[in-house]
Short mmCIF file of C-alpha atoms and ligand atoms in Angstrom, two decimals:
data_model
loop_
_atom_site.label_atom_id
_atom_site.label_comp_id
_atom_site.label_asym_id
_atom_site.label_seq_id
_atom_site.Cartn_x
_atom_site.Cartn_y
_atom_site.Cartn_z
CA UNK A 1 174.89 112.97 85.85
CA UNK A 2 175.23 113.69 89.78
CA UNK A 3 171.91 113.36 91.49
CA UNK A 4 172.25 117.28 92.19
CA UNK A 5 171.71 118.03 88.50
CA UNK A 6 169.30 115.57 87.56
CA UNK A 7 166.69 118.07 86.09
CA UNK A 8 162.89 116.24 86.41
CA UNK A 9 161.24 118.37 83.57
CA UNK A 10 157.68 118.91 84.22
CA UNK A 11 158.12 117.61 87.81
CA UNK A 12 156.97 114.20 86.68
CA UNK A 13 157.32 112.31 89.92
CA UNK A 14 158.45 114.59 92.04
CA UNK A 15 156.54 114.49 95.52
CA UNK A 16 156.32 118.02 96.35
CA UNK A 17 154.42 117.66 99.78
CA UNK A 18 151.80 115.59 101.70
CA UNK A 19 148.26 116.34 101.09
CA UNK A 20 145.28 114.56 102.57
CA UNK A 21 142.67 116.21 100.21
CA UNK A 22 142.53 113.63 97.34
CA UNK A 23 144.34 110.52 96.58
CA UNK A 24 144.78 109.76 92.81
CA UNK A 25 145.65 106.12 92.26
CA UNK A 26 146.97 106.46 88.61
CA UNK A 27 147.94 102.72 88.11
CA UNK A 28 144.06 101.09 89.44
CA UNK A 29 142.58 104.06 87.68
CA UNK A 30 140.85 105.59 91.01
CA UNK A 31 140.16 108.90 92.53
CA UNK A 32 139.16 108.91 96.53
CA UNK A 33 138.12 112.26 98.32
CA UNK A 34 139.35 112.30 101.89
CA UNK A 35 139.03 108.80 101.53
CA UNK A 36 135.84 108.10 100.05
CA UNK A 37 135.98 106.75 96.14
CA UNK A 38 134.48 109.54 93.88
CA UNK A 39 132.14 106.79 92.99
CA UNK A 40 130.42 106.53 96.02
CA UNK A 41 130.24 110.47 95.99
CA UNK A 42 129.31 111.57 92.83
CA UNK A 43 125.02 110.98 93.35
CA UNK A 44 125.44 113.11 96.62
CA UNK A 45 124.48 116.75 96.44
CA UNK A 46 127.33 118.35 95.10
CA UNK A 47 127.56 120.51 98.55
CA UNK A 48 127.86 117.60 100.61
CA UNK A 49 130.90 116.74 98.46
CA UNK A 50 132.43 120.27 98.26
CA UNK A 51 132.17 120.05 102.53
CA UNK A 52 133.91 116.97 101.91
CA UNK A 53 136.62 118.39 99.87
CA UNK A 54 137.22 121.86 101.88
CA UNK A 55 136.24 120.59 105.31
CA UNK A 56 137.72 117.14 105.61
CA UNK A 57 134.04 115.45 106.84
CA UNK A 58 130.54 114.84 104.85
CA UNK A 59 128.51 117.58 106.62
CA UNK A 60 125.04 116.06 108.74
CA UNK A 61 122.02 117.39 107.53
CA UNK A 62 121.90 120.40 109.85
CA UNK A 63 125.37 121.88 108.46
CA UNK A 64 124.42 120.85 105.05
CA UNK A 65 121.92 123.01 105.47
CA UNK A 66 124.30 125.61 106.94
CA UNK A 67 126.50 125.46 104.16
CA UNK A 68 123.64 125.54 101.29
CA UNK A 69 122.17 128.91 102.76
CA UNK A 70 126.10 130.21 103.25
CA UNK A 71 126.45 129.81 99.40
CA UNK A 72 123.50 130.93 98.50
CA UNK A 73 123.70 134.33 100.59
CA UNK A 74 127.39 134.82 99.98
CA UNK A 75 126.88 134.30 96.45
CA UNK A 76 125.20 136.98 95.47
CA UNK A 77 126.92 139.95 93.68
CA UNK A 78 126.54 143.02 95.54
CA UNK A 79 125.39 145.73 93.32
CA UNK A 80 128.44 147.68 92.82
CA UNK A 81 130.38 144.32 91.92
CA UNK A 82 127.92 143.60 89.92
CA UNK A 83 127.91 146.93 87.31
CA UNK A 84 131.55 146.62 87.80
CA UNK A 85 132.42 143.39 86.68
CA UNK A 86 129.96 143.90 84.03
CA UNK A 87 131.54 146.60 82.37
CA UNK A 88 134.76 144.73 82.60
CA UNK A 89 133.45 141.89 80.93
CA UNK A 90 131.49 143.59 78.13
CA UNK A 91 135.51 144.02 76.73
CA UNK A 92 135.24 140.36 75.31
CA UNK A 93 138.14 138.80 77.09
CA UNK A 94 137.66 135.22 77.32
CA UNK A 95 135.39 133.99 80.58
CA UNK A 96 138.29 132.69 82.06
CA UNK A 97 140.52 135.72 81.45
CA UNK A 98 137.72 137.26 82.86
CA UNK A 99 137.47 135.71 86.09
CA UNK A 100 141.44 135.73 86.62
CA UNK A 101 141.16 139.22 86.58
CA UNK A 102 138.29 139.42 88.94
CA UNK A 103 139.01 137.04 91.22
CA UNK A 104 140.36 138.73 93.64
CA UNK A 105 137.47 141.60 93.61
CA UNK A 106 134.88 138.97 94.23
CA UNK A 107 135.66 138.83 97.80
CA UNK A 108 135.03 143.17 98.47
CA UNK A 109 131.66 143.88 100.32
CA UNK A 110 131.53 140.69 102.41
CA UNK A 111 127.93 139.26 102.90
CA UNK A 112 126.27 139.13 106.42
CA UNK A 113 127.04 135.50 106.71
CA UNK A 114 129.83 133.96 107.73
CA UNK A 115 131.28 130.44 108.45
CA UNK A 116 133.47 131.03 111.32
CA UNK A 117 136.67 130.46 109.43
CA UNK A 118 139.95 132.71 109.06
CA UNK A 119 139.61 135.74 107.20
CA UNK A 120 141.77 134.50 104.73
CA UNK A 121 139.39 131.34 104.27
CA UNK A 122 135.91 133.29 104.71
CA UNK A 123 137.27 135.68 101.65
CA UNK A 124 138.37 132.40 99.63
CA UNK A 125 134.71 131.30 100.37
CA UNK A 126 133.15 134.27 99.27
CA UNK A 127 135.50 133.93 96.01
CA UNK A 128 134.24 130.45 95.66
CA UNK A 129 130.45 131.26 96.47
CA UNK A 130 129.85 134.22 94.24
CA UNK A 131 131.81 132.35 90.92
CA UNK A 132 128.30 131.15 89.85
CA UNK A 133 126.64 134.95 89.74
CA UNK A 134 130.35 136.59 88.23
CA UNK A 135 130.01 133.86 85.50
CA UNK A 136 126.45 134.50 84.65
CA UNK A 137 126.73 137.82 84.58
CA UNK A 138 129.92 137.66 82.20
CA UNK A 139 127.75 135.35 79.89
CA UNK A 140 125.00 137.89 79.89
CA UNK A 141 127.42 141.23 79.27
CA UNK A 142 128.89 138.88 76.31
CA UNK A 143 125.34 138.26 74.96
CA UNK A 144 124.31 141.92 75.33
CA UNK A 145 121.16 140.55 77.83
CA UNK A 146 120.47 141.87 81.09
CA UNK A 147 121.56 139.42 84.17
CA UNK A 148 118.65 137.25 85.49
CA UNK A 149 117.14 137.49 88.45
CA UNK A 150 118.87 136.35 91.60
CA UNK A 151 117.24 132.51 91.97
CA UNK A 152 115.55 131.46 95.53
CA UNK A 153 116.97 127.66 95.11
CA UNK A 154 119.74 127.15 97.85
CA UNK A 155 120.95 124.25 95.76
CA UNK A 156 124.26 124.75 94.13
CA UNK A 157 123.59 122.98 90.78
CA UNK A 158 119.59 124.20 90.54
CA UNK A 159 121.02 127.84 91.11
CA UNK A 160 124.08 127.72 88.57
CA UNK A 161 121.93 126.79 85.61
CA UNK A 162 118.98 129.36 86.70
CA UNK A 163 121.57 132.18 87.08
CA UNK A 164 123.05 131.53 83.55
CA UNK A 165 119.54 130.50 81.79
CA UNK A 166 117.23 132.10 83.55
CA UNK A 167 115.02 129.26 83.82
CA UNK A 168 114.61 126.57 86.42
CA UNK A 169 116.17 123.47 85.25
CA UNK A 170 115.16 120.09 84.97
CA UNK A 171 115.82 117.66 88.32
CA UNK A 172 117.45 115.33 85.98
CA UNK A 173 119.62 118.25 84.22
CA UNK A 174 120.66 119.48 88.60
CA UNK A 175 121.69 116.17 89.04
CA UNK A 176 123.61 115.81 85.56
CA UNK A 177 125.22 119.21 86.39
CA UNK A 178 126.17 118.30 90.03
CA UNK A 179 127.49 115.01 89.48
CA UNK A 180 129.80 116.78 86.86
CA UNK A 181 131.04 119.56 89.46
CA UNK A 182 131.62 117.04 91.62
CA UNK A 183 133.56 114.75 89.85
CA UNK A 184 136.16 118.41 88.98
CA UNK A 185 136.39 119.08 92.73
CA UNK A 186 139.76 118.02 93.30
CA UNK A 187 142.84 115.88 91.65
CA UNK A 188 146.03 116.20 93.70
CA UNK A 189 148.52 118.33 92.84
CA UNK A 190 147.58 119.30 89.62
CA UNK A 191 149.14 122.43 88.00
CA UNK A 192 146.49 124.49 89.20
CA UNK A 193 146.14 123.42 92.60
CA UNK A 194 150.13 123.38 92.71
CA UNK A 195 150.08 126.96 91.38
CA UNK A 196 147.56 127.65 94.50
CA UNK A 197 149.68 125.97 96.67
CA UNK A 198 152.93 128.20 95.58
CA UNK A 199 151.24 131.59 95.62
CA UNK A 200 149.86 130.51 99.32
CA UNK A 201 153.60 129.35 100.06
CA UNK A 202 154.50 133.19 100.11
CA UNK A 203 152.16 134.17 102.23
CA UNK A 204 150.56 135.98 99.55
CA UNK A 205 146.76 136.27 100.13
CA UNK A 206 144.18 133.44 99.63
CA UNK A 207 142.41 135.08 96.81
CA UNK A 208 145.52 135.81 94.86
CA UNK A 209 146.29 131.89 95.08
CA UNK A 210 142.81 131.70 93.54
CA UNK A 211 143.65 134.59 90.46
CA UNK A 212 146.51 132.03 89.92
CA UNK A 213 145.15 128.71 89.99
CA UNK A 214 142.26 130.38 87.51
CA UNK A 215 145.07 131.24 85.26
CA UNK A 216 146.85 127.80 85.12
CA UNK A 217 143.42 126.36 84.12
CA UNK A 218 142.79 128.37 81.48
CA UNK A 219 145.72 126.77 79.94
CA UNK A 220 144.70 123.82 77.66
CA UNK A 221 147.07 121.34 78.62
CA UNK A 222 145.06 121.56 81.69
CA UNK A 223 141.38 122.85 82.21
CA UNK A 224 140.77 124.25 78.65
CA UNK A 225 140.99 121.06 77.45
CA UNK A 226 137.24 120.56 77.92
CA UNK A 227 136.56 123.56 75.32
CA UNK A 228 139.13 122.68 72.81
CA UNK A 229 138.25 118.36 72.91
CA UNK A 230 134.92 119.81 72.36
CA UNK A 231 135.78 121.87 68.69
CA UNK A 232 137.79 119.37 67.66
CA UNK A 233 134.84 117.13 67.76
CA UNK A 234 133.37 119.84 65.78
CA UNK A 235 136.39 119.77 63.73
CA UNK A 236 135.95 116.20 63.23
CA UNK A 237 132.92 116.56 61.89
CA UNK A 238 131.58 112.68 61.29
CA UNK A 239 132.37 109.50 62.72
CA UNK A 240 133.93 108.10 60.60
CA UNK A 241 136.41 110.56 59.81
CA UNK A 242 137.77 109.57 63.09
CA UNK A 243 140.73 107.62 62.27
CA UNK A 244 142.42 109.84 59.76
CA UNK A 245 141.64 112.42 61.93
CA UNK A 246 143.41 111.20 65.14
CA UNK A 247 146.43 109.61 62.66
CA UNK A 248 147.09 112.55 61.34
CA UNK A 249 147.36 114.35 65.15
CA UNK A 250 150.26 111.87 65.25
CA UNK A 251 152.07 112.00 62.50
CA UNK A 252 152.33 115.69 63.05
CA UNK A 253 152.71 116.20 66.40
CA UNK A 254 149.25 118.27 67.19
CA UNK A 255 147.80 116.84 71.14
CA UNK A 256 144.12 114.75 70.59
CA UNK A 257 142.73 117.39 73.07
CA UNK A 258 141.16 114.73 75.94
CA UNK A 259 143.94 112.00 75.53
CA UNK A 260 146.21 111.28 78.04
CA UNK A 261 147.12 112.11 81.64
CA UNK A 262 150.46 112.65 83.60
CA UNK A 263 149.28 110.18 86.40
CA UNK A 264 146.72 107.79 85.00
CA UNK A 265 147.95 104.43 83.20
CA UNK A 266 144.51 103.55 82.52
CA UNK A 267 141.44 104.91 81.88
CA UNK A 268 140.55 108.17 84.15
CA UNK A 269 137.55 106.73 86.36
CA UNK A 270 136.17 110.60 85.91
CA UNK A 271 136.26 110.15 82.30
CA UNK A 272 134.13 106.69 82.40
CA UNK A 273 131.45 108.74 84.34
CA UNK A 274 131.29 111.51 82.90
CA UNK A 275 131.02 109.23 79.39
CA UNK A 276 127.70 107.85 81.25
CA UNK A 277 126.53 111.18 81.93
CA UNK A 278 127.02 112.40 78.26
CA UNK A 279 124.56 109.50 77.22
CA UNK A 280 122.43 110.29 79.76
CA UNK A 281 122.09 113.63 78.99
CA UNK A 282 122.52 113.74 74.82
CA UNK A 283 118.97 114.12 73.54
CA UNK A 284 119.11 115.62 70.19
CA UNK A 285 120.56 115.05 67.46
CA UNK A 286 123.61 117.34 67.20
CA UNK A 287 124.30 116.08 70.85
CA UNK A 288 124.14 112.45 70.21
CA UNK A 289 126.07 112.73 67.06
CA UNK A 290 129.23 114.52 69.06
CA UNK A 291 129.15 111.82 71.12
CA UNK A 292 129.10 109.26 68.40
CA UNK A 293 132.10 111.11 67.22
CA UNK A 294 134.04 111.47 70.75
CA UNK A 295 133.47 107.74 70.58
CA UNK A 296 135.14 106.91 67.42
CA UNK A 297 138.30 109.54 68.29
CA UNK A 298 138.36 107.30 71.67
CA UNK A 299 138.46 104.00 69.74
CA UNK A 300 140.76 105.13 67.09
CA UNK A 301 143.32 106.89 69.35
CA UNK A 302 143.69 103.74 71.56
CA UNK A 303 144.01 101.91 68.20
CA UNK A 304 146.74 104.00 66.81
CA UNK A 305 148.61 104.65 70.59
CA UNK A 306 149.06 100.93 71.37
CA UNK A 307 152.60 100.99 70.67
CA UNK A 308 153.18 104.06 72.71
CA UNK A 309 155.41 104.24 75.97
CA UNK A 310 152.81 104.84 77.87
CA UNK A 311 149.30 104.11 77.77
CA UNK A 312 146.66 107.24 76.63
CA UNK A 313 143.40 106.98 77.27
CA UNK A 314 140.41 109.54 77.57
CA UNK A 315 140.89 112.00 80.26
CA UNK A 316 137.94 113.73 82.57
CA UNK A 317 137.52 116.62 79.65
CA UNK A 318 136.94 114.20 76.31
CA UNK A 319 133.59 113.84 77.24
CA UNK A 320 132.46 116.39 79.26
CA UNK A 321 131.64 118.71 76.67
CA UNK A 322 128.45 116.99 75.22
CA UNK A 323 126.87 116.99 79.05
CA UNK A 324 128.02 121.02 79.07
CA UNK A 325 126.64 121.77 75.77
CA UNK A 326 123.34 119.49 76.73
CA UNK A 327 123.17 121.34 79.64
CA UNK A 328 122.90 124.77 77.78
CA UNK A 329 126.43 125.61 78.89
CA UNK A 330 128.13 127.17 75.74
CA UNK A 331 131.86 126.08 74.75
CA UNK A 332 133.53 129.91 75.80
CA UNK A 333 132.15 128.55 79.36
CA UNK A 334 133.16 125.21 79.71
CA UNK A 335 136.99 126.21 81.68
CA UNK A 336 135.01 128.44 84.00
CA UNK A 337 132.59 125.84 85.02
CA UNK A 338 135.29 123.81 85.66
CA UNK A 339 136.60 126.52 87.64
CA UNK A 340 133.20 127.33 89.31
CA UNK A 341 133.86 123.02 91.10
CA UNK A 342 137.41 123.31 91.35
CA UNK A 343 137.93 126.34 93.09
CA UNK A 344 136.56 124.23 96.40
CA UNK A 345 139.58 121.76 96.14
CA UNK A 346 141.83 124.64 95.55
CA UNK A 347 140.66 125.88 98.45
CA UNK A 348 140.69 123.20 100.43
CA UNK A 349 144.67 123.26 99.23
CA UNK A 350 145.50 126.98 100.34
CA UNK A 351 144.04 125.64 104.31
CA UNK A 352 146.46 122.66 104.05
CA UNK A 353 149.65 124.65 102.71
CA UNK A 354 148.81 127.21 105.19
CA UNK A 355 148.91 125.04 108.10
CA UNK A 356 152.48 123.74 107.94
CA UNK A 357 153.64 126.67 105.47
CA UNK A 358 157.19 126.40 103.64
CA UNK A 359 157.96 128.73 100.64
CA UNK A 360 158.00 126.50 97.33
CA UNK A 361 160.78 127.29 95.79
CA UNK A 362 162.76 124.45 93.78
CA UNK A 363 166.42 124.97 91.96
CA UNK A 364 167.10 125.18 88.91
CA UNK A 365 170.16 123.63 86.83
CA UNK A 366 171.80 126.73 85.17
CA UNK A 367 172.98 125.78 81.44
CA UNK A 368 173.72 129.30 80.38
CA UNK A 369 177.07 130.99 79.67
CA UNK A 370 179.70 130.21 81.84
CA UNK A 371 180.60 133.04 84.55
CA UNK A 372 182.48 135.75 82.32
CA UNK A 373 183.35 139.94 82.70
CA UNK A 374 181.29 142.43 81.15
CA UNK A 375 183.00 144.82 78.89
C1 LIG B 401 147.66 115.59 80.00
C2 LIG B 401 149.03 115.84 79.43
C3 LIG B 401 149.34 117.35 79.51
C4 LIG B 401 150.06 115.07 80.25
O1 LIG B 401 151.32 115.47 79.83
P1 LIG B 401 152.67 114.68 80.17
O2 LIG B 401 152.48 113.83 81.36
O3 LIG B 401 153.75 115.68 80.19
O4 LIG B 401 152.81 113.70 78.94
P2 LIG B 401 153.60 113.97 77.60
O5 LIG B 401 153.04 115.18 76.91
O6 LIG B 401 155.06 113.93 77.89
O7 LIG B 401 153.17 112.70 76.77
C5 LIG B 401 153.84 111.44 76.81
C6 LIG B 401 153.74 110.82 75.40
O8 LIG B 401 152.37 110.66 75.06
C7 LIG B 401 152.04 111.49 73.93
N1 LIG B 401 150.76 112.13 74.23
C8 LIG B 401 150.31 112.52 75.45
N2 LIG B 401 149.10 113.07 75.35
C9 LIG B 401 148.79 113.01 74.03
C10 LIG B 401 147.67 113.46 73.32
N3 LIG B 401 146.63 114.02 73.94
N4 LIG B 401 147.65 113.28 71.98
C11 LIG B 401 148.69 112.70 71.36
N5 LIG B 401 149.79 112.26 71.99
C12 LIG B 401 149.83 112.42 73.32
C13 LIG B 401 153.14 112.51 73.83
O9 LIG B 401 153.28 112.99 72.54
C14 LIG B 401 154.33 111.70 74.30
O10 LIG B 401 154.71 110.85 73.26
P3 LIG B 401 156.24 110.36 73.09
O11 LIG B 401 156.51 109.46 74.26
O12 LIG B 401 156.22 109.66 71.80
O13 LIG B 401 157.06 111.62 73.09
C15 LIG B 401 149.11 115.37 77.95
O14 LIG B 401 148.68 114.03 77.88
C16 LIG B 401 148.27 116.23 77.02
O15 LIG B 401 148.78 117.25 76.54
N6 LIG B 401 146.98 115.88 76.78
C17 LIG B 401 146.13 116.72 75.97
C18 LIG B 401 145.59 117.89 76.79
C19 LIG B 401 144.60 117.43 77.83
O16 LIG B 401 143.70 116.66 77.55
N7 LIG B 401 144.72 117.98 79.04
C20 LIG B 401 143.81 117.71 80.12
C21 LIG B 401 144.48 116.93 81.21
S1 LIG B 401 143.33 116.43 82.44
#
């Protein structure tokens, strides 16, 4: 086969640009934003890390400050937006169907605050700021409750869980919750930053590269994952159904939702801390138990892949449904919390595709009819 046709399905090692966002070092199992190992990041607050991630430099305290009222101003639903998207949600779509659809929208009636960006950037912002509040309120049209009341806290994590509970949470449940954001922030060129990244190659506008990357996520070979690991621990059932479980996934082709990654060989550092956050953060029963049975899928899947190609371990969204679900997040929301942390690196994506812009556009090797007349 001449080079010219060699056809790399899936794109698996293609290098598609540079990027100086994230740096994921698949072979020694590590993660590094702008340079810092996610380890070292992931006790910060989590918008220290997002300034990280969309700015290039942990902010001092004076512009974390900055950046803390900026979200919390920004990221309030004006009125109109608010009854609108409301209605729109009360049709039942899935959150994340939701949200792609919105997207866009979320940027209309900018707030009196601004960060002295592009206005391409300041409406990605406002996108990114007022996902908490459009998520909320499309959990509280689906449950038929009215939307609670705007919260005072200018932290990210306090505010999420207040908007969608309606209570003030727990220090210990902020920090579980930010940790976890942080930790989904970025991951190199991932299909839904890459989808960002191609809609921003046209010029197209910064929130539609946002619609997109929402609707690459929702797939779940990528960010939906988290929701379906999570009910096929339900599935599952017990621990020690485990094994026949996850042999059975092989012998008939059917994906153990949480397994595996396109650039990890071993075990996705995310996925180790986000297993200690799970046992942190289990507390009852039914919690503890879907851990216990997480655990035994984890053991048994590694037991029955050893002869594989290439080695599958746990990915970031095996475990990260028991610290949702602990954290009062329910399954249908799990993709769009992801979405809520990721839409910072995607962000941070559409600013470095913008500044040295070429159109994305690879070739394709034709295998159809050969050239022939039409009748
Ligand atoms: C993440 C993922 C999409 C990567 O895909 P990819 O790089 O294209 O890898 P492939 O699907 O080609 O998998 C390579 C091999 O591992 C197997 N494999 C990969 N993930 C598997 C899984 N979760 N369960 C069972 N087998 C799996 C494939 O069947 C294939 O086996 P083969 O060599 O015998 O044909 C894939 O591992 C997957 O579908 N995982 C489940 C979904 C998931 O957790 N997504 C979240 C990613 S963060």
């Amino acid at each position: 086969m001449s080079e010219s046709t060699h056809v790399h399905k899936g794109l698996e090692g293609v290098i598609a640009d540079t990027t100086s966002v994230s740096l994921v070092d698949g072979a020694a199992g590590r993660l590094y934003y702008r340079g810092y190992a996610v380890e070292t990041l992931v006790n910060k607050r989590f918008a220290e890390v997002m300034h990280l991630v969309v700015f290039g430099e942990l902010p001092d305290a004076g512009r974390l400050e900055e950046v803390e009222e900026y979200l919390w101003v920004a990221g309030r639903l004006p009125p109109d937006l608010a009854r609108s998207l409301r209605q729109i949600a009360r049709h039942g779509e899935h959150p994340m169907a939701t949200l792609q659809s919105i997207a866009s929208l979320l940027a209309n009636e900018p707030p009196a605050i601004s960060l002295g960006r592009t206005q391409q950037e300041e409406e990605a912002l406002i996108v990114a700021a007022r996902l908490p509040a459009a998520i909320a309120m499309i959990h509280a049209a689906l449950q038929d409750h009215p939307e609670h009341r705007y919260p005072v806290s200018r932290r990210y994590g306090e505010r999420y869980l207040q908007l969608l509970h309606g209570r003030c949470p727990t220090a210990a449940e902020v920090s579980a919750f930010e940790s976890t954001q942080i930790l989904q922030l970025d991951h190199g060129f991932n299909a839904s930053t890459f989808t960002a990244r191609v809609v921003t190659s046209t010029l197209a506008p910064a929130t539609s590269a946002l619609s997109a990357a929402m609707g690459a996520l929702y797939g779940p070979l990528h960010g939906a994952a988290d929701q379906q690991a999570l009910e096929m621990a339900f599935e599952v059932g017990e621990p020690e159904r485990a094994r026949e479980f996850v042999a059975q996934c092989l012998a008939t082709g059917r994906k153990v939702m949480g397994m595996g990654h396109r650039e990890y060989r071993v075990v996705d550092p995310r996925s180790r801390m986000i297993r200690a956050l799970a046992q942190q953060v289990a507390r009852v029963p039914d919690h503890v138990k879907l851990l216990d049975v997480l655990s035994a899928v984890d053991e048994a899947f590694i037991e029955q892949t050893r002869e594989k190609r290439r080695t599958l371990r746990a990915n970031l969204e095996f475990y990260k449904g028991v610290v949702y679900l602990a954290l009062g997040i329910p399954k249908e929301f799990f993709t769009a919390s992801f979405a809520a942390a990721r839409v910072f690196g995607w962000i941070a994506h559409v600013i470095e595709q913008r500044q040295d812009n070429r159109i994305i556009r690879p070739a394709a090797h034709y295998v159809g009819p050969a050239p022939r007349e039409s009748v």
